[in-house]
Amino acid sequence: MTTSRASWMHLDMDCFFAAVEIKLNPALLGKPVLVGGVNPQGRNVSRGVVATASYEARAFGCKSGMPLYQALRLCPDAIVIGGHFKEYIDCSDQVMQICARWAPRVEQIGIDEAFLNFSNTEVLYPDLPDRQLGLKIVAAKIRDDIKKEIGLTASIGLASTKVAAKVGSDFNKPDGFKYIKEGTEKAFLSPLPLRDLPGIGHKMENYFHRLGVKTLGELAAVPIEKIEAWGKFAINLWEAANGADNIWFTARTQVKSISRSETFYKDTPDENAILAMLRKLTEKVGTEAREQGYNGRCVYVSIRDKDFRTVSRQRGLTVPTNLTKEIYDLAEILLHELWDGQIPLRLVGFGLTQLTMPDNKQGETTQLSLFGKEHDKRLELEKRIDQLRLKYGNHSVIPLSLLYLES
Ligand code: DCP
Ligand code: CA
């Protein structure tokens, strides 16, 4: 039997800014809360808009993007708060770290949402009888970790396509989970209103409503010629409504973190093998960061031991960087702080977070002069290695320590 090996989770935090505010002040629990009316400096702005509303406020019709005065008209008792941006970012980082513990690849696409790529993860969960059953357990673990460690709720969609996973995470919100079985994507999307498919704006929605098209199933049945009039983006939406996956689902905002984790074939207490794994992960993350021109301000390492206990630790870098050497050096320190040097490890994870985007996308960061000559030389070297790897394959240039893993 040939089956697709693609498996995606989409994780989205519930009423994120409001949830963080409630966590900071539990007296707000169960009350209608509006986040907004304050600027990033925390000052009141009279003509603000609602950034988000707690589910209690949503019951009155309040929602993101609505002018505050209008939301207050709908729900005069709502409590308006906000401005704890640092806390939102801290919670976001913690959430992404938990995701990276469980997922081999994490694509953060907004402050509170990420795609978790579990494609081809058979080796990761070899002890589980059914792979999707395994991933359902993993989804429950992720939500559980987030609840226990951060005190917030997340919703997750699990599917073979990104589109279905994304719509799925919204399906049973808040604190929800939805699994869309492979092959049922179109049937799952079909009864849903057009606006449930991200990317369909008001204008397009109105256009299709005038054509009598109200659901995604009806959209899927529109002849392609009519869709083409709307251009490439509409074709992507139409394809998505037809159950296909497509890559239009890229970052809504810039990528916020790059991470990798990997499970050992066999749990190991061998320091050399563990450091080699860490080296491999930092190489991968460094290469991707350099390719995309990102520098990170912070790194984290997570380890999972043979009993599935998982711990992580993060630390800021003195200057933002994408140099493998610099991120590895700090990662090694963090690893030694986390690991007692004895207990066999099952998995190691590494992430570069708080990414800053340089002005141009070639990775020629404008901050180079800040870093000094040594850094520039090292960057030049690592980029050459990237090019060699691109040309001759990943194995053409490997640090010696990696031989532990390769052999
Ligand atoms: N946000 C904002 N302005 C908007 C939309 C969102 O500032 N117009 C911020 C506040 C949200 C956060 O981004 O808390 C995440 O946005 P979501 O669209 O995921 O909305 P929520 O997480 O608030 O709610 P939901 O439970 O529906 O995901
Ligand atoms: Ca959200």
CSV table of C-alpha atoms and ligand atoms in Angstrom, one decimal:
chain,number,residue,atom,x,y,z
A,1,MET,CA,0.0,0.0,0.0
A,2,THR,CA,1.4,3.4,-0.9
A,3,THR,CA,0.4,6.2,1.5
A,4,SER,CA,1.5,9.8,1.6
A,5,ARG,CA,3.8,10.4,4.5
A,6,ALA,CA,2.9,14.0,4.9
A,7,SER,CA,1.6,14.8,8.4
A,8,TRP,CA,1.0,18.3,9.7
A,9,MET,CA,-0.2,19.8,12.9
A,10,HIS,CA,-1.3,23.4,13.0
A,11,LEU,CA,-1.2,24.8,16.5
A,12,ASP,CA,-2.9,28.1,17.4
A,13,MET,CA,-3.2,29.6,20.9
A,14,ASP,CA,-6.6,30.5,22.1
A,15,CYS,CA,-7.4,34.3,22.4
A,16,PHE,CA,-3.7,34.7,22.9
A,17,PHE,CA,-3.1,38.2,24.2
A,18,ALA,CA,-6.3,38.0,26.3
A,19,ALA,CA,-5.2,34.6,27.7
A,20,VAL,CA,-1.8,36.0,28.7
A,21,GLU,CA,-3.5,39.0,30.4
A,22,ILE,CA,-5.7,36.6,32.3
A,23,LYS,CA,-2.7,34.5,33.3
A,24,LEU,CA,-1.1,37.7,34.6
A,25,ASN,CA,-4.2,38.7,36.5
A,26,PRO,CA,-6.4,35.6,37.3
A,27,ALA,CA,-9.2,37.9,38.7
A,28,LEU,CA,-10.1,38.4,35.0
A,29,LEU,CA,-10.9,34.8,34.5
A,30,GLY,CA,-14.4,34.2,33.2
A,31,LYS,CA,-14.9,38.0,32.5
A,32,PRO,CA,-15.3,39.7,29.1
A,33,VAL,CA,-11.8,41.1,28.4
A,34,LEU,CA,-10.7,43.3,25.5
A,35,VAL,CA,-7.1,43.7,24.7
A,36,GLY,CA,-6.4,47.0,23.0
A,37,GLY,CA,-6.6,50.6,23.5
A,38,VAL,CA,-3.0,50.7,24.4
A,39,ASN,CA,0.0,51.2,22.2
A,40,PRO,CA,3.2,49.1,22.4
A,41,GLN,CA,4.6,51.5,25.0
A,42,GLY,CA,1.6,50.8,27.2
A,43,ARG,CA,0.0,54.2,26.9
A,44,ASN,CA,-3.7,54.6,26.5
A,45,VAL,CA,-4.9,55.5,23.0
A,46,SER,CA,-8.4,56.7,22.8
A,47,ARG,CA,-9.1,55.6,19.2
A,48,GLY,CA,-7.6,52.1,19.6
A,49,VAL,CA,-8.8,48.9,18.0
A,50,VAL,CA,-9.4,45.5,19.7
A,51,ALA,CA,-6.3,43.3,19.3
A,52,THR,CA,-8.3,40.4,20.7
A,53,ALA,CA,-11.2,39.5,22.9
A,54,SER,CA,-11.7,36.8,25.5
A,55,TYR,CA,-14.3,34.2,24.6
A,56,GLU,CA,-16.7,35.8,27.1
A,57,ALA,CA,-16.4,39.1,25.2
A,58,ARG,CA,-16.8,37.3,21.8
A,59,ALA,CA,-20.2,36.1,23.0
A,60,PHE,CA,-21.3,39.8,22.7
A,61,GLY,CA,-19.9,40.0,19.2
A,62,CYS,CA,-16.6,41.7,20.0
A,63,LYS,CA,-13.7,40.6,17.8
A,64,SER,CA,-10.2,41.4,16.6
A,65,GLY,CA,-9.8,44.5,14.5
A,66,MET,CA,-13.0,46.1,15.7
A,67,PRO,CA,-12.8,49.7,16.9
A,68,LEU,CA,-12.7,49.7,20.7
A,69,TYR,CA,-15.7,52.1,21.1
A,70,GLN,CA,-17.8,49.7,18.9
A,71,ALA,CA,-16.8,46.7,21.0
A,72,LEU,CA,-17.6,48.6,24.2
A,73,ARG,CA,-21.0,49.5,22.8
A,74,LEU,CA,-21.6,45.7,22.3
A,75,CYS,CA,-20.3,44.8,25.7
A,76,PRO,CA,-20.2,47.9,28.0
A,77,ASP,CA,-19.0,45.8,31.0
A,78,ALA,CA,-15.9,44.6,29.1
A,79,ILE,CA,-12.6,45.2,30.9
A,80,VAL,CA,-10.1,46.9,28.5
A,81,ILE,CA,-6.4,46.0,29.2
A,82,GLY,CA,-3.3,45.3,27.3
A,83,GLY,CA,0.2,46.3,26.6
A,84,HIS,CA,2.2,43.5,28.1
A,85,PHE,CA,4.0,42.8,24.9
A,86,LYS,CA,7.1,41.4,26.5
A,87,GLU,CA,5.0,38.8,28.2
A,88,TYR,CA,3.2,37.9,24.9
A,89,ILE,CA,6.6,37.3,23.3
A,90,ASP,CA,7.9,35.3,26.3
A,91,CYS,CA,4.9,33.1,26.2
A,92,SER,CA,5.1,32.7,22.5
A,93,ASP,CA,8.8,31.6,22.8
A,94,GLN,CA,7.8,29.1,25.5
A,95,VAL,CA,5.1,27.7,23.3
A,96,MET,CA,7.4,27.3,20.3
A,97,GLN,CA,9.9,25.6,22.5
A,98,ILE,CA,7.3,23.1,23.6
A,99,CYS,CA,6.4,22.5,19.9
A,100,ALA,CA,10.1,21.9,19.1
A,101,ARG,CA,10.3,19.3,21.8
A,102,TRP,CA,7.8,17.2,19.9
A,103,ALA,CA,8.0,18.1,16.3
A,104,PRO,CA,11.1,17.6,14.1
A,105,ARG,CA,10.4,20.8,12.2
A,106,VAL,CA,8.5,23.9,13.4
A,107,GLU,CA,7.4,26.7,11.1
A,108,GLN,CA,6.2,29.5,13.3
A,109,ILE,CA,3.9,31.7,11.2
A,110,GLY,CA,2.6,34.2,13.6
A,111,ILE,CA,3.1,35.2,17.3
A,112,ASP,CA,0.8,32.4,18.4
A,113,GLU,CA,0.7,29.9,15.7
A,114,ALA,CA,2.9,27.3,14.0
A,115,PHE,CA,2.9,24.5,11.6
A,116,LEU,CA,4.5,21.4,13.0
A,117,ASN,CA,5.9,19.1,10.3
A,118,PHE,CA,5.8,15.5,11.3
A,119,SER,CA,6.2,14.2,7.7
A,120,ASN,CA,8.1,11.0,7.5
A,121,THR,CA,8.4,10.6,11.2
A,122,GLU,CA,8.0,6.8,11.4
A,123,VAL,CA,11.4,6.4,13.0
A,124,LEU,CA,10.5,9.0,15.6
A,125,TYR,CA,7.7,7.0,17.1
A,126,PRO,CA,8.6,3.5,16.3
A,127,ASP,CA,7.1,2.1,19.5
A,128,LEU,CA,3.6,3.2,18.6
A,129,PRO,CA,1.4,0.8,16.7
A,130,ASP,CA,-0.4,3.3,14.6
A,131,ARG,CA,1.3,6.4,13.3
A,132,GLN,CA,-1.7,8.7,13.4
A,133,LEU,CA,-2.7,7.3,16.8
A,134,GLY,CA,0.8,8.2,17.8
A,135,LEU,CA,0.4,11.7,16.5
A,136,LYS,CA,-2.9,12.1,18.3
A,137,ILE,CA,-1.1,11.3,21.5
A,138,VAL,CA,1.7,13.7,20.6
A,139,ALA,CA,-0.9,16.5,20.0
A,140,ALA,CA,-2.4,15.8,23.4
A,141,LYS,CA,1.1,15.9,25.0
A,142,ILE,CA,1.8,19.3,23.4
A,143,ARG,CA,-1.4,20.8,24.6
A,144,ASP,CA,-0.9,19.3,28.0
A,145,ASP,CA,2.7,20.6,28.3
A,146,ILE,CA,1.5,24.1,27.3
A,147,LYS,CA,-1.3,24.0,29.9
A,148,LYS,CA,0.9,22.7,32.7
A,149,GLU,CA,4.0,24.8,32.0
A,150,ILE,CA,2.6,28.0,30.7
A,151,GLY,CA,-1.0,27.9,31.9
A,152,LEU,CA,-2.5,28.6,28.5
A,153,THR,CA,-4.7,26.6,26.2
A,154,ALA,CA,-3.9,25.8,22.6
A,155,SER,CA,-5.9,24.3,19.8
A,156,ILE,CA,-4.5,21.8,17.3
A,157,GLY,CA,-5.5,20.4,13.9
A,158,LEU,CA,-3.8,17.2,12.6
A,159,ALA,CA,-4.0,16.4,9.0
A,160,SER,CA,-2.1,15.3,5.9
A,161,THR,CA,-2.3,18.8,4.4
A,162,LYS,CA,-1.4,22.1,5.8
A,163,VAL,CA,-4.7,23.6,4.7
A,164,ALA,CA,-6.8,21.0,6.5
A,165,ALA,CA,-4.6,21.2,9.6
A,166,LYS,CA,-5.0,25.0,9.7
A,167,VAL,CA,-8.7,24.9,9.4
A,168,GLY,CA,-8.8,22.0,11.8
A,169,SER,CA,-7.1,24.0,14.6
A,170,ASP,CA,-9.9,26.5,14.4
A,171,PHE,CA,-12.6,23.9,14.3
A,172,ASN,CA,-13.0,23.0,18.0
A,173,LYS,CA,-11.6,26.2,19.5
A,174,PRO,CA,-10.9,27.0,22.3
A,175,ASP,CA,-8.8,24.2,23.8
A,176,GLY,CA,-9.7,21.9,20.9
A,177,PHE,CA,-8.3,19.2,18.8
A,178,LYS,CA,-9.4,18.0,15.4
A,179,TYR,CA,-8.0,15.1,13.3
A,180,ILE,CA,-8.8,15.1,9.6
A,181,LYS,CA,-8.1,11.6,8.2
A,182,GLU,CA,-6.2,11.4,5.0
A,183,GLY,CA,-8.5,11.4,2.0
A,184,THR,CA,-11.3,13.2,3.9
A,185,GLU,CA,-9.9,16.8,3.5
A,186,LYS,CA,-12.5,17.9,0.9
A,187,ALA,CA,-15.4,16.3,2.7
A,188,PHE,CA,-14.2,18.0,6.0
A,189,LEU,CA,-14.0,21.5,4.3
A,190,SER,CA,-17.1,21.2,2.2
A,191,PRO,CA,-19.9,22.3,4.7
A,192,LEU,CA,-17.8,25.1,6.1
A,193,PRO,CA,-18.5,28.8,5.2
A,194,LEU,CA,-16.0,30.4,2.8
A,195,ARG,CA,-14.5,32.6,5.5
A,196,ASP,CA,-13.2,29.5,7.4
A,197,LEU,CA,-10.5,29.2,4.7
A,198,PRO,CA,-7.7,31.6,5.6
A,199,GLY,CA,-7.0,34.0,2.8
A,200,ILE,CA,-10.6,34.6,1.7
A,201,GLY,CA,-11.2,38.2,2.4
A,202,HIS,CA,-14.4,40.2,2.6
A,203,LYS,CA,-14.3,41.3,-1.0
A,204,MET,CA,-13.9,37.9,-2.4
A,205,GLU,CA,-16.4,36.5,0.0
A,206,ASN,CA,-19.0,39.0,-1.2
A,207,TYR,CA,-18.2,38.2,-4.8
A,208,PHE,CA,-18.8,34.6,-4.3
A,209,HIS,CA,-21.9,35.2,-2.2
A,210,ARG,CA,-23.4,37.1,-5.1
A,211,LEU,CA,-22.7,34.0,-7.3
A,212,GLY,CA,-24.6,32.0,-4.7
A,213,VAL,CA,-21.5,30.3,-3.4
A,214,LYS,CA,-21.5,30.2,0.4
A,215,THR,CA,-19.7,27.1,1.4
A,216,LEU,CA,-16.3,25.7,0.6
A,217,GLY,CA,-18.0,22.7,-1.1
A,218,GLU,CA,-19.8,25.1,-3.4
A,219,LEU,CA,-16.6,26.9,-4.1
A,220,ALA,CA,-14.9,23.7,-5.0
A,221,ALA,CA,-17.6,23.1,-7.6
A,222,VAL,CA,-17.3,26.4,-9.3
A,223,PRO,CA,-15.8,25.9,-12.8
A,224,ILE,CA,-12.1,26.8,-12.9
A,225,GLU,CA,-12.6,29.4,-15.7
A,226,LYS,CA,-14.7,31.5,-13.3
A,227,ILE,CA,-12.0,31.2,-10.6
A,228,GLU,CA,-9.2,32.1,-13.0
A,229,ALA,CA,-10.7,35.6,-13.4
A,230,TRP,CA,-9.6,36.2,-9.9
A,231,GLY,CA,-6.0,35.4,-10.5
A,232,LYS,CA,-3.5,32.9,-9.1
A,233,PHE,CA,-4.4,33.4,-5.4
A,234,ALA,CA,-8.1,32.5,-6.0
A,235,ILE,CA,-6.9,29.4,-7.9
A,236,ASN,CA,-4.9,28.4,-4.8
A,237,LEU,CA,-8.0,28.8,-2.6
A,238,TRP,CA,-10.1,26.8,-5.1
A,239,GLU,CA,-7.5,24.0,-5.1
A,240,ALA,CA,-7.5,24.1,-1.3
A,241,ALA,CA,-11.3,23.8,-1.2
A,242,ASN,CA,-10.9,20.8,-3.4
A,243,GLY,CA,-8.7,19.2,-0.8
A,244,ALA,CA,-5.3,19.9,-2.3
A,245,ASP,CA,-2.4,21.3,-0.3
A,246,ASN,CA,-0.5,24.2,-1.6
A,247,ILE,CA,2.3,26.3,-0.4
A,248,TRP,CA,0.4,29.6,-0.3
A,249,PHE,CA,0.2,28.9,3.4
A,250,THR,CA,3.5,30.6,4.1
A,251,ALA,CA,4.2,33.0,6.9
A,252,ARG,CA,1.6,35.6,7.6
A,253,THR,CA,4.3,37.5,9.4
A,254,GLN,CA,8.0,36.9,9.2
A,255,VAL,CA,9.4,33.6,10.5
A,256,LYS,CA,10.0,34.0,14.3
A,257,SER,CA,12.1,30.9,15.0
A,258,ILE,CA,14.0,28.1,13.3
A,259,SER,CA,14.3,24.8,15.1
A,260,ARG,CA,15.2,21.2,14.6
A,261,SER,CA,15.0,18.2,16.9
A,262,GLU,CA,16.0,14.6,16.3
A,263,THR,CA,15.6,11.3,18.1
A,264,PHE,CA,18.5,8.9,18.5
A,265,TYR,CA,18.0,5.5,16.9
A,266,LYS,CA,18.8,4.1,20.4
A,267,ASP,CA,18.8,6.1,23.7
A,268,THR,CA,22.3,7.1,24.4
A,269,PRO,CA,24.4,8.3,27.4
A,270,ASP,CA,27.4,8.9,25.0
A,271,GLU,CA,28.5,12.5,25.3
A,272,ASN,CA,30.2,12.5,22.0
A,273,ALA,CA,27.2,11.3,20.2
A,274,ILE,CA,25.0,13.8,22.0
A,275,LEU,CA,27.3,16.7,21.2
A,276,ALA,CA,27.5,15.5,17.6
A,277,MET,CA,23.7,15.5,17.4
A,278,LEU,CA,23.7,19.0,18.8
A,279,ARG,CA,26.3,20.0,16.2
A,280,LYS,CA,24.2,18.5,13.4
A,281,LEU,CA,21.1,20.4,14.6
A,282,THR,CA,22.9,23.7,15.0
A,283,GLU,CA,24.4,23.2,11.5
A,284,LYS,CA,20.9,22.7,10.0
A,285,VAL,CA,19.4,25.7,11.8
A,286,GLY,CA,22.5,27.9,11.0
A,287,THR,CA,22.3,27.0,7.3
A,288,GLU,CA,18.6,27.8,7.1
A,289,ALA,CA,19.1,31.1,9.0
A,290,ARG,CA,21.9,32.1,6.7
A,291,GLU,CA,20.0,31.1,3.6
A,292,GLN,CA,17.0,33.2,4.6
A,293,GLY,CA,19.1,36.0,6.0
A,294,TYR,CA,17.9,35.8,9.6
A,295,ASN,CA,19.9,36.4,12.7
A,296,GLY,CA,18.7,35.2,16.1
A,297,ARG,CA,18.9,36.9,19.5
A,298,CYS,CA,18.3,33.8,21.6
A,299,VAL,CA,18.9,30.0,21.4
A,300,TYR,CA,17.4,27.1,23.3
A,301,VAL,CA,18.2,23.5,23.7
A,302,SER,CA,15.8,20.7,24.8
A,303,ILE,CA,16.5,17.2,25.7
A,304,ARG,CA,14.3,14.2,26.3
A,305,ASP,CA,15.5,11.3,28.4
A,306,LYS,CA,14.8,7.7,28.1
A,307,ASP,CA,11.7,8.1,30.4
A,308,PHE,CA,10.3,10.8,28.1
A,309,ARG,CA,11.1,13.6,30.6
A,310,THR,CA,11.7,16.7,28.6
A,311,VAL,CA,13.4,19.8,29.7
A,312,SER,CA,14.6,23.0,27.9
A,313,ARG,CA,16.6,26.0,28.6
A,314,GLN,CA,17.1,29.2,26.6
A,315,ARG,CA,19.6,32.1,26.7
A,316,GLY,CA,20.2,35.3,24.9
A,317,LEU,CA,23.2,35.9,22.6
A,318,THR,CA,25.3,38.9,23.1
A,319,VAL,CA,24.8,40.0,19.5
A,320,PRO,CA,22.2,38.5,17.1
A,321,THR,CA,23.9,35.9,14.9
A,322,ASN,CA,23.4,33.1,12.4
A,323,LEU,CA,26.9,31.6,12.7
A,324,THR,CA,26.8,27.9,13.5
A,325,LYS,CA,29.9,28.2,15.6
A,326,GLU,CA,28.4,30.9,17.8
A,327,ILE,CA,25.0,29.3,18.2
A,328,TYR,CA,26.7,25.9,18.8
A,329,ASP,CA,29.0,27.3,21.5
A,330,LEU,CA,26.1,28.6,23.5
A,331,ALA,CA,24.0,25.5,22.8
A,332,GLU,CA,26.8,23.3,24.3
A,333,ILE,CA,26.8,25.3,27.5
A,334,LEU,CA,23.0,25.0,27.8
A,335,LEU,CA,23.2,21.2,27.1
A,336,HIS,CA,25.7,20.8,29.9
A,337,GLU,CA,23.4,22.8,32.2
A,338,LEU,CA,20.5,20.6,31.3
A,339,TRP,CA,22.0,17.1,31.2
A,340,ASP,CA,23.7,15.4,34.1
A,341,GLY,CA,26.1,13.6,31.8
A,342,GLN,CA,24.7,10.2,32.7
A,343,ILE,CA,21.1,9.6,31.9
A,344,PRO,CA,20.6,8.2,28.4
A,345,LEU,CA,19.0,10.7,26.1
A,346,ARG,CA,16.3,9.9,23.6
A,347,LEU,CA,16.0,13.3,21.8
A,348,VAL,CA,17.9,16.6,21.4
A,349,GLY,CA,16.2,19.7,20.1
A,350,PHE,CA,17.7,23.1,19.2
A,351,GLY,CA,16.2,26.4,18.2
A,352,LEU,CA,17.2,29.9,17.2
A,353,THR,CA,14.6,32.4,18.2
A,354,GLN,CA,13.8,36.1,18.3
A,355,LEU,CA,14.9,36.3,14.7
A,356,THR,CA,15.8,39.7,13.2
A,357,MET,CA,15.6,40.1,9.5
A,358,PRO,CA,18.4,42.0,7.7
A,359,ASP,CA,17.5,44.8,5.3
A,360,ASN,CA,18.2,42.7,2.2
A,361,LYS,CA,17.4,39.0,1.9
A,362,GLN,CA,20.8,37.8,0.7
A,363,GLY,CA,21.9,37.4,4.3
A,364,GLU,CA,24.3,40.3,3.9
A,365,THR,CA,23.3,41.7,7.2
A,366,THR,CA,23.7,45.4,7.6
A,367,GLN,CA,24.9,44.9,11.1
A,368,LEU,CA,28.1,43.2,10.0
A,369,SER,CA,30.2,46.2,11.0
A,370,LEU,CA,28.9,45.7,14.6
A,371,PHE,CA,30.2,42.2,14.7
A,372,GLY,CA,33.8,42.9,13.8
A,373,LYS,CA,36.3,41.2,11.5
A,374,GLU,CA,36.4,37.8,13.1
A,375,HIS,CA,32.7,37.4,12.7
A,376,ASP,CA,32.7,38.5,9.1
A,377,LYS,CA,35.5,36.1,8.2
A,378,ARG,CA,33.6,33.2,9.9
A,379,LEU,CA,30.4,34.2,8.2
A,380,GLU,CA,32.2,34.1,4.8
A,381,LEU,CA,33.6,30.7,5.7
A,382,GLU,CA,30.2,29.2,6.7
A,383,LYS,CA,28.5,30.6,3.6
A,384,ARG,CA,31.1,28.9,1.5
A,385,ILE,CA,30.5,25.7,3.3
A,386,ASP,CA,26.7,26.2,2.6
A,387,GLN,CA,27.5,26.6,-1.1
A,388,LEU,CA,29.7,23.4,-1.1
A,389,ARG,CA,26.9,21.5,0.6
A,390,LEU,CA,24.4,22.8,-1.9
A,391,LYS,CA,26.5,21.8,-4.8
A,392,TYR,CA,28.0,18.5,-3.6
A,393,GLY,CA,25.5,17.4,-0.9
A,394,ASN,CA,25.3,17.6,2.9
A,395,HIS,CA,28.1,15.1,3.4
A,396,SER,CA,30.7,17.0,1.5
A,397,VAL,CA,31.7,19.1,4.4
A,398,ILE,CA,31.1,17.7,7.8
A,399,PRO,CA,32.6,18.5,11.2
A,400,LEU,CA,34.6,15.6,12.6
A,401,SER,CA,32.3,15.2,15.6
A,402,LEU,CA,29.5,14.4,13.1
A,403,LEU,CA,31.3,11.2,12.2
A,404,TYR,CA,29.9,9.7,15.4
A,405,LEU,CA,26.5,9.9,13.9
A,406,GLU,CA,27.4,9.1,10.3
A,407,SER,CA,29.1,5.9,11.2
B,1,DCP,N1,-3.8,40.3,16.9
B,1,DCP,C1,-3.8,41.7,16.8
B,1,DCP,N2,-4.6,42.3,15.9
B,1,DCP,C2,-5.4,41.6,15.0
B,1,DCP,C3,-5.4,40.2,15.1
B,1,DCP,C4,-4.6,39.6,16.1
B,1,DCP,O1,-3.1,42.4,17.5
B,1,DCP,N3,-6.2,42.2,14.2
B,1,DCP,C5,-3.0,39.7,18.0
B,1,DCP,C6,-3.8,39.4,19.2
B,1,DCP,C7,-4.1,38.0,19.2
B,1,DCP,C8,-2.9,37.4,18.5
B,1,DCP,O2,-2.5,38.4,17.6
B,1,DCP,O3,-4.3,37.5,20.5
B,1,DCP,C9,-3.2,36.1,17.7
B,1,DCP,O4,-4.2,36.3,16.8
B,1,DCP,P1,-5.3,35.3,16.4
B,1,DCP,O5,-5.9,35.7,15.1
B,1,DCP,O6,-4.8,33.9,16.5
B,1,DCP,O7,-6.5,35.4,17.5
B,1,DCP,P2,-6.5,35.0,19.0
B,1,DCP,O8,-5.4,34.1,19.4
B,1,DCP,O9,-6.7,36.2,19.8
B,1,DCP,O10,-7.9,34.2,19.0
B,1,DCP,P3,-8.3,32.7,18.5
B,1,DCP,O11,-8.6,31.9,19.8
B,1,DCP,O12,-9.4,32.9,17.7
B,1,DCP,O13,-7.1,32.2,17.8
B,2,CA,CA,-4.8,32.3,18.1
